[in-house]
PDB file of C-alpha atoms and ligand atoms in Angstrom:
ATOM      1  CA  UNK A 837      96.724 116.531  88.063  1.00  0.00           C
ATOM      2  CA  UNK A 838      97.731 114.650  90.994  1.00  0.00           C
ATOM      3  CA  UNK A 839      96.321 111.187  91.263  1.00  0.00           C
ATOM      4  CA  UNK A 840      95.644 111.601  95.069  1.00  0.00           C
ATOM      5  CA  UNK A 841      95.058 114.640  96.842  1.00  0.00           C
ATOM      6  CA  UNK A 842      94.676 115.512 100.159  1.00  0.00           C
ATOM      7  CA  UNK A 843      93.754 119.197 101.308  1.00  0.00           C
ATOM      8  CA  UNK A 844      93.353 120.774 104.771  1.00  0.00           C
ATOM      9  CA  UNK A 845      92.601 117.456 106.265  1.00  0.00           C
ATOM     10  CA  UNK A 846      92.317 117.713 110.284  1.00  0.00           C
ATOM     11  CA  UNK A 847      91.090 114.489 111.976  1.00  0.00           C
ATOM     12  CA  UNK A 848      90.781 114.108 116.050  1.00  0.00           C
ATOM     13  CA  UNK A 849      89.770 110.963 118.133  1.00  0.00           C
ATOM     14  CA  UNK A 850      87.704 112.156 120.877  1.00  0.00           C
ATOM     15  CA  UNK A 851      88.564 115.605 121.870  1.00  0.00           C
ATOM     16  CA  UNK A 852      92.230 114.760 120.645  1.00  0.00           C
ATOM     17  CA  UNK A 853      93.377 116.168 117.725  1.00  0.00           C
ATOM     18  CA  UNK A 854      95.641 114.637 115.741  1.00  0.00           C
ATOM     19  CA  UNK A 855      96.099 115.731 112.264  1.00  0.00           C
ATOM     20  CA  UNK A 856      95.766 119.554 111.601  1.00  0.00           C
ATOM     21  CA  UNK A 857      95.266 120.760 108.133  1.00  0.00           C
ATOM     22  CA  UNK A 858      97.388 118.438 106.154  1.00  0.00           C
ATOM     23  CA  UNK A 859      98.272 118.555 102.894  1.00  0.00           C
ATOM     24  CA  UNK A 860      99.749 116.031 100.508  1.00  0.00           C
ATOM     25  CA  UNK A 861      99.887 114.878  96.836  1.00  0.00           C
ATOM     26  CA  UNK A 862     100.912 111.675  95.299  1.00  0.00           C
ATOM     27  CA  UNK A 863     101.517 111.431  91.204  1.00  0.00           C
ATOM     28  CA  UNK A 864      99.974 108.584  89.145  1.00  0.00           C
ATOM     29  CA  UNK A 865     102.889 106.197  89.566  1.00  0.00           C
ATOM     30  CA  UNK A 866     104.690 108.426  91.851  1.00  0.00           C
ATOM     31  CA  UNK A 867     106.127 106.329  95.038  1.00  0.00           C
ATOM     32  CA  UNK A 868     106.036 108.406  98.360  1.00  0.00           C
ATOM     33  CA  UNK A 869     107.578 108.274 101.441  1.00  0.00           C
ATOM     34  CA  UNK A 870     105.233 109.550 104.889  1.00  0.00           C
ATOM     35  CA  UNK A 871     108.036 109.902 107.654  1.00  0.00           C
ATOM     36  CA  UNK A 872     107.154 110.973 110.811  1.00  0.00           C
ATOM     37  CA  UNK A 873     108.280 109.995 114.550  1.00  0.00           C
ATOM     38  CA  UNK A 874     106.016 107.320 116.906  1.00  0.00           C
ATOM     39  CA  UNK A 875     102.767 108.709 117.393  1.00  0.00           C
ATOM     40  CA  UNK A 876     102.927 111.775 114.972  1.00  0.00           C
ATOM     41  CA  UNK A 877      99.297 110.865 112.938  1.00  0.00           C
ATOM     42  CA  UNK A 878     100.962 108.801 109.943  1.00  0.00           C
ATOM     43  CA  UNK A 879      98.581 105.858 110.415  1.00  0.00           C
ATOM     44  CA  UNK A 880      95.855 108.020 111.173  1.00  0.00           C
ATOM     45  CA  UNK A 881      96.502 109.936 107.911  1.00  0.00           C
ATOM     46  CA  UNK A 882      96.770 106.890 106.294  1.00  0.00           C
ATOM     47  CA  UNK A 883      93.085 105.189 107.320  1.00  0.00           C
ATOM     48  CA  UNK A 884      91.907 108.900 106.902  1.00  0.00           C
ATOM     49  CA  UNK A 885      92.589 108.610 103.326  1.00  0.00           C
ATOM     50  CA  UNK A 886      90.755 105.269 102.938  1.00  0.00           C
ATOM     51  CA  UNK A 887      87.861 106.531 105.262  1.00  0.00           C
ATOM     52  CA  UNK A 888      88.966 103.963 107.750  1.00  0.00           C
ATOM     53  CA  UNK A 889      88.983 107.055 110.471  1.00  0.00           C
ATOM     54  CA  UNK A 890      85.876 110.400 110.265  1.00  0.00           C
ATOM     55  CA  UNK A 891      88.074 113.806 109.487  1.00  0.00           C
ATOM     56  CA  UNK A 892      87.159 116.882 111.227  1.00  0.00           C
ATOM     57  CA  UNK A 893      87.816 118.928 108.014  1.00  0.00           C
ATOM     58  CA  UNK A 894      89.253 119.198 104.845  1.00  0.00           C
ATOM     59  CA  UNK A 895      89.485 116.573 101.712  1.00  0.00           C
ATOM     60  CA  UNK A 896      90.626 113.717 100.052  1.00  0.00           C
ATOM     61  CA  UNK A 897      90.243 113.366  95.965  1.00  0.00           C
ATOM     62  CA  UNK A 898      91.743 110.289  94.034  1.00  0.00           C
ATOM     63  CA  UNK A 899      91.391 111.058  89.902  1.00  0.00           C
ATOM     64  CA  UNK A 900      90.018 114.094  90.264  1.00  0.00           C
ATOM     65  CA  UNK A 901      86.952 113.307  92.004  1.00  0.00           C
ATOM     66  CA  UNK A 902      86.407 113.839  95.943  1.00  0.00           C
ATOM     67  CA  UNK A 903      85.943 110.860  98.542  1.00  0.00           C
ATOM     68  CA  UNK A 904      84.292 112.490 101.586  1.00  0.00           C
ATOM     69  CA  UNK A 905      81.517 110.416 102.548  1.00  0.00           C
ATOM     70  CA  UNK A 906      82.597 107.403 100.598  1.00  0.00           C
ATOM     71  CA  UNK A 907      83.139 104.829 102.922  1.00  0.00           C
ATOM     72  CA  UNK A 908      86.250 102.189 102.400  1.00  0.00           C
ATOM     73  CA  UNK A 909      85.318 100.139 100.053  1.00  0.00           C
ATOM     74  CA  UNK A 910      83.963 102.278  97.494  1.00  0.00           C
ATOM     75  CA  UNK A 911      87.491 104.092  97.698  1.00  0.00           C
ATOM     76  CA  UNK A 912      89.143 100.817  97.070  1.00  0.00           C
ATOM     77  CA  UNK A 913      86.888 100.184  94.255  1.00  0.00           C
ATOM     78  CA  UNK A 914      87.895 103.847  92.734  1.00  0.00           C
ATOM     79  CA  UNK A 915      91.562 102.233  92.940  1.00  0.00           C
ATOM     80  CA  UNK A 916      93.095 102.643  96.215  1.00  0.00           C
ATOM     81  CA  UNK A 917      94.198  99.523  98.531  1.00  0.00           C
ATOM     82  CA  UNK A 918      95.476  99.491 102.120  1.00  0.00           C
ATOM     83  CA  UNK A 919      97.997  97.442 103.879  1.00  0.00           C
ATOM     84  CA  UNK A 920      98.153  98.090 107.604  1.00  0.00           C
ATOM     85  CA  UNK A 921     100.758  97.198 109.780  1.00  0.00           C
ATOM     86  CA  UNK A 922      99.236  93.295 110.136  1.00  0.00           C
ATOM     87  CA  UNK A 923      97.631  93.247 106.274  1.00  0.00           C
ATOM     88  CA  UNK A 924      96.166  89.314 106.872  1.00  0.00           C
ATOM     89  CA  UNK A 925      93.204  87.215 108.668  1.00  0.00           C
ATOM     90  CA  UNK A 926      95.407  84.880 110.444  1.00  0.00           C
ATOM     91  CA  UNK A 927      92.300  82.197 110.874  1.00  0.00           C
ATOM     92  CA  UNK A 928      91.823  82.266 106.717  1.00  0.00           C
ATOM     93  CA  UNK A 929      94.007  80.441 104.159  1.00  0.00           C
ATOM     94  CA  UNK A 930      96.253  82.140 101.358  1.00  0.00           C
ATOM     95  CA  UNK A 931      93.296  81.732  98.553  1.00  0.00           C
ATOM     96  CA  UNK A 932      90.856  82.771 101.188  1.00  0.00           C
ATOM     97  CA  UNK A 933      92.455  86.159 101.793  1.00  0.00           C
ATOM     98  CA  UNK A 934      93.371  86.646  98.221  1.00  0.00           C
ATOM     99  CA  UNK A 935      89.228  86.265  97.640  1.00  0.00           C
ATOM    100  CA  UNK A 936      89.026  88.993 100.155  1.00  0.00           C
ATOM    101  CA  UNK A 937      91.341  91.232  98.620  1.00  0.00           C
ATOM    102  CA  UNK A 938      89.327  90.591  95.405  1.00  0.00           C
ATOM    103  CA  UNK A 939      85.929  91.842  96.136  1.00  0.00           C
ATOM    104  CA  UNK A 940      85.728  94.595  94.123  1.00  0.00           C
ATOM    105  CA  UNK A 941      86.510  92.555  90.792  1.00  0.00           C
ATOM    106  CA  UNK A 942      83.925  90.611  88.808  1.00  0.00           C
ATOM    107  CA  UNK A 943      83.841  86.974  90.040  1.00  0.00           C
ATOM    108  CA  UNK A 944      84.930  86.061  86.722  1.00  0.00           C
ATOM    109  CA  UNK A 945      88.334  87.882  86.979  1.00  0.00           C
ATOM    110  CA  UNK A 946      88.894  86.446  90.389  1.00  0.00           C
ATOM    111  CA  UNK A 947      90.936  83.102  89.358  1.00  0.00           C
ATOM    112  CA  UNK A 948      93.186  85.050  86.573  1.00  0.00           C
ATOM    113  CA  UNK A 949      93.781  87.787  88.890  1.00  0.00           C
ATOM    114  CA  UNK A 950      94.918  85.036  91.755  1.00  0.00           C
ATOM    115  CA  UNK A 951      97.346  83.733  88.852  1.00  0.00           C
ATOM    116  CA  UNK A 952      98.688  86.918  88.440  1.00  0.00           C
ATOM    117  CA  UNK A 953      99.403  87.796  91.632  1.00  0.00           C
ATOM    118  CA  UNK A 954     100.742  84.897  92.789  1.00  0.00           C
ATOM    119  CA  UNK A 955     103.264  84.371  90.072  1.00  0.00           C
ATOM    120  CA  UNK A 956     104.793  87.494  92.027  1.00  0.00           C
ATOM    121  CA  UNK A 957     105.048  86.242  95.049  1.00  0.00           C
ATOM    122  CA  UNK A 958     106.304  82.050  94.656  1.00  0.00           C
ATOM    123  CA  UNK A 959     106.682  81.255  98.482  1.00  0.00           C
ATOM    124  CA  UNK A 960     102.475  81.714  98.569  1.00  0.00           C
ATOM    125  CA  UNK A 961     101.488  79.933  95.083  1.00  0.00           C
ATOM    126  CA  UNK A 962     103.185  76.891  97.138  1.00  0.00           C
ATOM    127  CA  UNK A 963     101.073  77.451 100.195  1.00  0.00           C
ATOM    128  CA  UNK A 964      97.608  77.991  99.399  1.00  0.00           C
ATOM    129  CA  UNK A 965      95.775  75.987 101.623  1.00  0.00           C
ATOM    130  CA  UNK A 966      98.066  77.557 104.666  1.00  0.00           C
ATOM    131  CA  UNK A 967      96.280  79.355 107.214  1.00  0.00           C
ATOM    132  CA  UNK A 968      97.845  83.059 107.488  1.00  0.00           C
ATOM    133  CA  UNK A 969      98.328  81.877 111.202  1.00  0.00           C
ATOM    134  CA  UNK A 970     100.864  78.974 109.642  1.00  0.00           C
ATOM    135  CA  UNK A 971     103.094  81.544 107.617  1.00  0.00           C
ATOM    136  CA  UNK A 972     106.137  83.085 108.754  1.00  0.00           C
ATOM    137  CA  UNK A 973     106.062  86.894 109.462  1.00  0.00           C
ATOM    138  CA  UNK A 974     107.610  87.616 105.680  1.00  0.00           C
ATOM    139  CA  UNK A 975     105.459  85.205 104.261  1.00  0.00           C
ATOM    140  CA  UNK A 976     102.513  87.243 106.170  1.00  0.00           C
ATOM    141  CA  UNK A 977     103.715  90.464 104.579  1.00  0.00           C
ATOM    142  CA  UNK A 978     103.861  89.090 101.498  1.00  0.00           C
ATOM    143  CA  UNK A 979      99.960  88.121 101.675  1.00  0.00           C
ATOM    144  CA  UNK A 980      99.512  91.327 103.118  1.00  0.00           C
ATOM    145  CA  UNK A 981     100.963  92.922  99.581  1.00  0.00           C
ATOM    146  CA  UNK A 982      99.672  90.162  97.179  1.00  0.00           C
ATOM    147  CA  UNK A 983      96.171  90.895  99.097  1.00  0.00           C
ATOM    148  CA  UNK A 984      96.024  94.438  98.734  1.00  0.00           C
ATOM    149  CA  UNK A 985      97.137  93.767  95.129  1.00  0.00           C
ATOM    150  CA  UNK A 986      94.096  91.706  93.955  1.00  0.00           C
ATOM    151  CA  UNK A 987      91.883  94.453  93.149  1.00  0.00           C
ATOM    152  CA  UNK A 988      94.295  96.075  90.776  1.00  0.00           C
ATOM    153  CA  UNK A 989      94.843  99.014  92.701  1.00  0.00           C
ATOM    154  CA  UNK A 990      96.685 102.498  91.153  1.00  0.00           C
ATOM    155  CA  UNK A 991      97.598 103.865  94.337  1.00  0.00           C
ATOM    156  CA  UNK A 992      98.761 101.187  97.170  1.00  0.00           C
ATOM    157  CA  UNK A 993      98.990 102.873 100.524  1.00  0.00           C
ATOM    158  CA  UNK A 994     101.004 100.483 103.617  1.00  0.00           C
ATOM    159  CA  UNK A 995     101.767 101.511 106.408  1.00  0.00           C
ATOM    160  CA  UNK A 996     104.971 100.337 107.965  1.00  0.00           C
ATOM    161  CA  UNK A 997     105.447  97.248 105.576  1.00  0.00           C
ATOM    162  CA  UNK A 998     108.829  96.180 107.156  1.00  0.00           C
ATOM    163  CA  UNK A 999     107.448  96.277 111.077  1.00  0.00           C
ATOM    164  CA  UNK A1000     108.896  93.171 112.599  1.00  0.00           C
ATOM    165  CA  UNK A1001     110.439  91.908 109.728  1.00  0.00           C
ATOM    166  CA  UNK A1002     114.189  90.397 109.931  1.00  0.00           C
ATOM    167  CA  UNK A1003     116.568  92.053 107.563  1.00  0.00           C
ATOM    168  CA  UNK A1004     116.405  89.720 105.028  1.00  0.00           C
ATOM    169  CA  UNK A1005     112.522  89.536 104.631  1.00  0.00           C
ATOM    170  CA  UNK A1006     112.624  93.395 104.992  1.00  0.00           C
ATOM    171  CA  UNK A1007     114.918  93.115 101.641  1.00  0.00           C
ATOM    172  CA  UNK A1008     112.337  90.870 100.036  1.00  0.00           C
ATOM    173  CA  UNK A1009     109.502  93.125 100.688  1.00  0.00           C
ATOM    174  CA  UNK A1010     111.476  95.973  99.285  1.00  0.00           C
ATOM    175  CA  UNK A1011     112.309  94.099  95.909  1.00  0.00           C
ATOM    176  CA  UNK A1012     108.712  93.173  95.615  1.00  0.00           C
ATOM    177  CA  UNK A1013     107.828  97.115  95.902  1.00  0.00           C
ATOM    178  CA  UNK A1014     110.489  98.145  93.277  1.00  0.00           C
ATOM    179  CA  UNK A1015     109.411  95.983  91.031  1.00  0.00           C
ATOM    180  CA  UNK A1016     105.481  96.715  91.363  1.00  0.00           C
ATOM    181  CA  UNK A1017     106.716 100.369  91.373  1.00  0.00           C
ATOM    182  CA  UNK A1018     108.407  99.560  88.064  1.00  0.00           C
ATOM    183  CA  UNK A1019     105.328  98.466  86.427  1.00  0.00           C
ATOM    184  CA  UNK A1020     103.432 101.809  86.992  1.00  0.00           C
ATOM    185  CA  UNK A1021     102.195 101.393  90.828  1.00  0.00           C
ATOM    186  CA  UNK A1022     101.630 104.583  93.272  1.00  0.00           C
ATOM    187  CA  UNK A1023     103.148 103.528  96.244  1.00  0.00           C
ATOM    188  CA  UNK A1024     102.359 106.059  99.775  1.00  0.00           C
ATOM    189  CA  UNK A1025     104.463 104.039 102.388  1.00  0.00           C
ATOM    190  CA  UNK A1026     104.732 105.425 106.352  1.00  0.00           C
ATOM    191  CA  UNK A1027     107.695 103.857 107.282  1.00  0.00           C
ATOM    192  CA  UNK A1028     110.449 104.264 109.678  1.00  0.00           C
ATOM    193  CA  UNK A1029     113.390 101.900 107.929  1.00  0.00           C
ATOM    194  CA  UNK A1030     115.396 103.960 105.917  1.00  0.00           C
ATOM    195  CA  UNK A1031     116.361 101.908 103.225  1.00  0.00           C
ATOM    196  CA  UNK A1032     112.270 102.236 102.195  1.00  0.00           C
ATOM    197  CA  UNK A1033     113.405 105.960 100.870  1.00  0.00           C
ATOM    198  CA  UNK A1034     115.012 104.459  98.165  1.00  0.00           C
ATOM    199  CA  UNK A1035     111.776 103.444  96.979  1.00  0.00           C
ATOM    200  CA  UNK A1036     110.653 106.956  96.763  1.00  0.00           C
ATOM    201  CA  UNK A1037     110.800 110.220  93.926  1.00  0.00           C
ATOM    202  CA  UNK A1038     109.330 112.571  97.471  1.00  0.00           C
ATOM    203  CA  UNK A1039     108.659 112.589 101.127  1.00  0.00           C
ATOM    204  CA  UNK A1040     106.579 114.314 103.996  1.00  0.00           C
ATOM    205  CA  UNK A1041     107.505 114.585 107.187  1.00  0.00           C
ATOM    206  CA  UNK A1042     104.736 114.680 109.449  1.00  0.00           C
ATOM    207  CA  UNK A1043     105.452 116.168 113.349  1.00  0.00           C
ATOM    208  CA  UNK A1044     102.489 116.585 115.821  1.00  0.00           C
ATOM    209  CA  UNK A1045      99.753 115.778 113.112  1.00  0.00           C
ATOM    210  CA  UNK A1046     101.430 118.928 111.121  1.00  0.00           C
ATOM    211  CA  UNK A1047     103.353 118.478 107.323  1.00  0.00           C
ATOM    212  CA  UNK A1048     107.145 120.230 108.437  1.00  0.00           C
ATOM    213  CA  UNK A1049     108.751 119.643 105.753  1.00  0.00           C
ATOM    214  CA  UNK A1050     108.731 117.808 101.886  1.00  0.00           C
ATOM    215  CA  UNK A1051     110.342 117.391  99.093  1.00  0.00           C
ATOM    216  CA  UNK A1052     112.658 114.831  96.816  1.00  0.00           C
ATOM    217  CA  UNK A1053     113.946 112.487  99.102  1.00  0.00           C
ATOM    218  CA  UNK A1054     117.343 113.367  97.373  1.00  0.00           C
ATOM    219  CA  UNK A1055     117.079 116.885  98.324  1.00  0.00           C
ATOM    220  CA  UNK A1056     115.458 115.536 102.164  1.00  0.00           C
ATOM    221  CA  UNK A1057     118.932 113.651 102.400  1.00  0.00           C
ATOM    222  CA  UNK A1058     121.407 116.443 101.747  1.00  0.00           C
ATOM    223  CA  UNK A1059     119.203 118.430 104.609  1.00  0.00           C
ATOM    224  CA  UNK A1060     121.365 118.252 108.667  1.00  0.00           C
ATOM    225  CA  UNK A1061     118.285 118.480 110.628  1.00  0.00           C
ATOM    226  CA  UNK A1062     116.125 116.037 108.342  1.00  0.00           C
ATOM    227  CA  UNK A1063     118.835 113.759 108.148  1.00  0.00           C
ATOM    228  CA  UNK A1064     119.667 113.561 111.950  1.00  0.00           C
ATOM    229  CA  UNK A1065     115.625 113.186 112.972  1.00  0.00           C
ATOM    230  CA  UNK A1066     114.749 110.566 109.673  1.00  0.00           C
ATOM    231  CA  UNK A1067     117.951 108.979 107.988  1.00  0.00           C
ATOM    232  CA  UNK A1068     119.581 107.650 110.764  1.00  0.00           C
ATOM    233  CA  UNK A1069     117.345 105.474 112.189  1.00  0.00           C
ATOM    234  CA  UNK A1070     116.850 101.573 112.166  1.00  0.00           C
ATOM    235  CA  UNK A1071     119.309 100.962 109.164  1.00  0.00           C
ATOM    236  CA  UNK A1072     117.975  97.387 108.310  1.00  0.00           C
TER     237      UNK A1072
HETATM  238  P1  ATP B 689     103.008 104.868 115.120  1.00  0.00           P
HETATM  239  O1  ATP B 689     104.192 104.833 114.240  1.00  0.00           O
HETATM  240  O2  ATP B 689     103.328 104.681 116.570  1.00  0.00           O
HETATM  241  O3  ATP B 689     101.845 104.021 114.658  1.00  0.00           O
HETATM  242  P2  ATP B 689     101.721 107.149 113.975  1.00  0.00           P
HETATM  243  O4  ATP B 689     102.552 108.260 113.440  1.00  0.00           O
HETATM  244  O5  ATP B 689     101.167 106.191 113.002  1.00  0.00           O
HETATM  245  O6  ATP B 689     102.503 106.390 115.091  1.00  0.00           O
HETATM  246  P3  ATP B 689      99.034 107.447 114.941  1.00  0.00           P
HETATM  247  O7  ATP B 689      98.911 105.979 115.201  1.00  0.00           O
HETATM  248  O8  ATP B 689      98.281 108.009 113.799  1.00  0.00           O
HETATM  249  O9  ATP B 689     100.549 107.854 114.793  1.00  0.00           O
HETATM  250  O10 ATP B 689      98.644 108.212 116.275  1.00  0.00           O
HETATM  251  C1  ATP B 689      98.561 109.628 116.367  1.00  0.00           C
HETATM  252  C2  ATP B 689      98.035 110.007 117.736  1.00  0.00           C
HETATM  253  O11 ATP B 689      96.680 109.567 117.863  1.00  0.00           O
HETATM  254  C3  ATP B 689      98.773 109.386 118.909  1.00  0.00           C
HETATM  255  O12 ATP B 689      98.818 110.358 119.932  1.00  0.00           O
HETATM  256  C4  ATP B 689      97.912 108.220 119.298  1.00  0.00           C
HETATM  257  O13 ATP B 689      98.052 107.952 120.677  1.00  0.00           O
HETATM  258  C5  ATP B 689      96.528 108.734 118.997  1.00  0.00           C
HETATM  259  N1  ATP B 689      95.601 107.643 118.614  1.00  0.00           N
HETATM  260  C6  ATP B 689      95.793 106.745 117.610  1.00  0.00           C
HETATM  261  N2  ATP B 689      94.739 105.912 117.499  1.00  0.00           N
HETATM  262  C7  ATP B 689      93.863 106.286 118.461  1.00  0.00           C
HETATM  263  C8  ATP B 689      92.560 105.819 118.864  1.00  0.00           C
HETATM  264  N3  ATP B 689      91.954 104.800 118.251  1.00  0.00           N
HETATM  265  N4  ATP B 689      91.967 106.455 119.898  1.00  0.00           N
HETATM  266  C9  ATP B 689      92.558 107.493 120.517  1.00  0.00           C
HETATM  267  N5  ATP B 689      93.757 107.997 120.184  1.00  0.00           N
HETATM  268  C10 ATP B 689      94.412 107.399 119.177  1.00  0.00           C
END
C-alpha cells in the first residue's frame, strides 16, 4: 500500500480550474519527482495535499486512512510536512522557527529533536539566535528543511527547494535530501532543476492541471519528447 495517495483530485480557484482528476502515489520511503511547466497546478497539487487549498473532488489518503476535511495541521501531525517555495518567518530566529516546526511533538521532545536536527545542518546550530531575515538564501533553505523536519515527518513534500539558490547552495540542498532520503524519508519534490531527478526512483509530469505522463525517472530520461520539455532545462 502506497504511503500517500491521491485519487481523482480536481481543485479550481474561483471559477478556474486548475487540477482535473489527478492521480498520484508515493511509496513509504519512495522519493518523487512532480515536473510540470510554470503555471501547470504543481504547487496547487502540492498545498492540495496538505489541505492548504479546498479540492473540488476526489481524495487524498496518507497510511491508509483518508484526509478530506482534515485541515493542515492534523495532516502534519499524521506525518506529512511542507516546505514551500520561502519555508521560513524571516522576523523569527533559527530556534524560534525550529519551535514552530515542532508543534506537533510533546514539549518534552522539543530540545532533543532541535539536537537532532541541527547536527544535520552545522551552518544553523552556529546561528541560533539569527533572525531568518539575517541568513543567506541557502542558509534560509536550509531552515526551511531542518523546519519541516522537526516533527519527524514520513513523507516531506517541497516545492521548488532550489528556487533562487546559486549553484553551489543548490548542491548543498541536494546532499542534505540524499542523505535524509537515505535514512528512510518520502521525499515529493516539484521542481524544475534537473539535477533534483537524481533524487528520485519516479516522476509525474503534470500539463494543464492533467498527469501526461509517469514513470521511473530512468525510463522518463530515455523518452525524446519528455526529455526535450523536462531534462533540458536550468542545468544547475
Ligand atoms: P509555478 O511553477 O509557476 O509555481 P505551478 O505549476 O506551481 O507553477 P500553480 O502555482 O499551482 O502552478 O498555478 C496553477 C494555476 O493556478 C495558474 O494558472 C495560476 O495562475 C493559478 N493560480 C495559482 N494560485 C492562484 C490563486 N491563489 N488564485 C487564483 N489563481 C491561482
Amino acid at each position: 500500500m502506497a504511503l500517500l495517495t491521491v485519487h481523482g483530485l480536481s481543485a479550481a480557484y474561483g471559477p478556474l480550474q486548475v487540477l482535473w482528476a489527478v492521480d498520484l502515489e508515493v511509496g513509504a520511503g519512495e522519493s518523487v519527482a512532480l515536473l510540470g511547466a510554470n503555471g501547470a497546478g504543481k504547487t496547487t497539487l502540492l498545498r492540495a495535499i496538505l489541505g492548504l487549498v479546498p479540492t473540488l473532488a476526489g481524495e487524498v489518503s496518507f497510511d491508509g486512512e483518508a484526509l478530506g476535511g482534515l485541515p493542515p495541521d492534523a495532516r502534519v501531525r499524521r506525518g506529512l510536512a511542507y516546505m514551500s517555495e520561502t519555508g521560513v518567518f524571516p522576523d523569527l530566529t533559527v530556534d524560534e522557527n525550529l519551535e514552530i516546526g515542532a508543534f506537533a511533538l510533546p514539549r518534552a521532545q522539543v530540545a532533543a529533536r532541535m539536537a537532532e536536527v541541527l547536527a544535520l545542518f552545522p551552518d544553523l546550530a552556529g546561528r541560533r539566535r539569527a533572525l531568518g531575515r539575517s541568513l543567506s538564501g541557502g542558509q534560509r533553505k536550509m531552515l526551511g528543511v531542518a523546519k519541516a523536519l522537526m516533527g519527524r515527518p514520513r513523507l516531506m513534500v517541497m516545492d521548488e527547494p532550489s528556487a533562487g539558490l546559486s549553484p553551489r547552495m543548490v548542491g548543498a540542498v541536494f546532499e542534505i535530501l540524499a542523505r535524509l532520503r537515505e535514512q528512510g524519508l518520502g521525499l515529493l519534490v516539484a521542481e524544475q532543476n534537473v539535477r533534483f531527478l537524481d533524487l528520485a526512483d519516479r516522476a509525474y509530469i503534470l500539463e494543464g492541471g492533467r498527469v501526461r505522463g509517469q514513470g521511473k525517472v530512468a525510463d522518463l530520461r530515455r523518452d525524446d519528447a519528455v526529455r526535450r520539455a523536462y531534462f533540458g532545462l536550468e542545468e544547475a
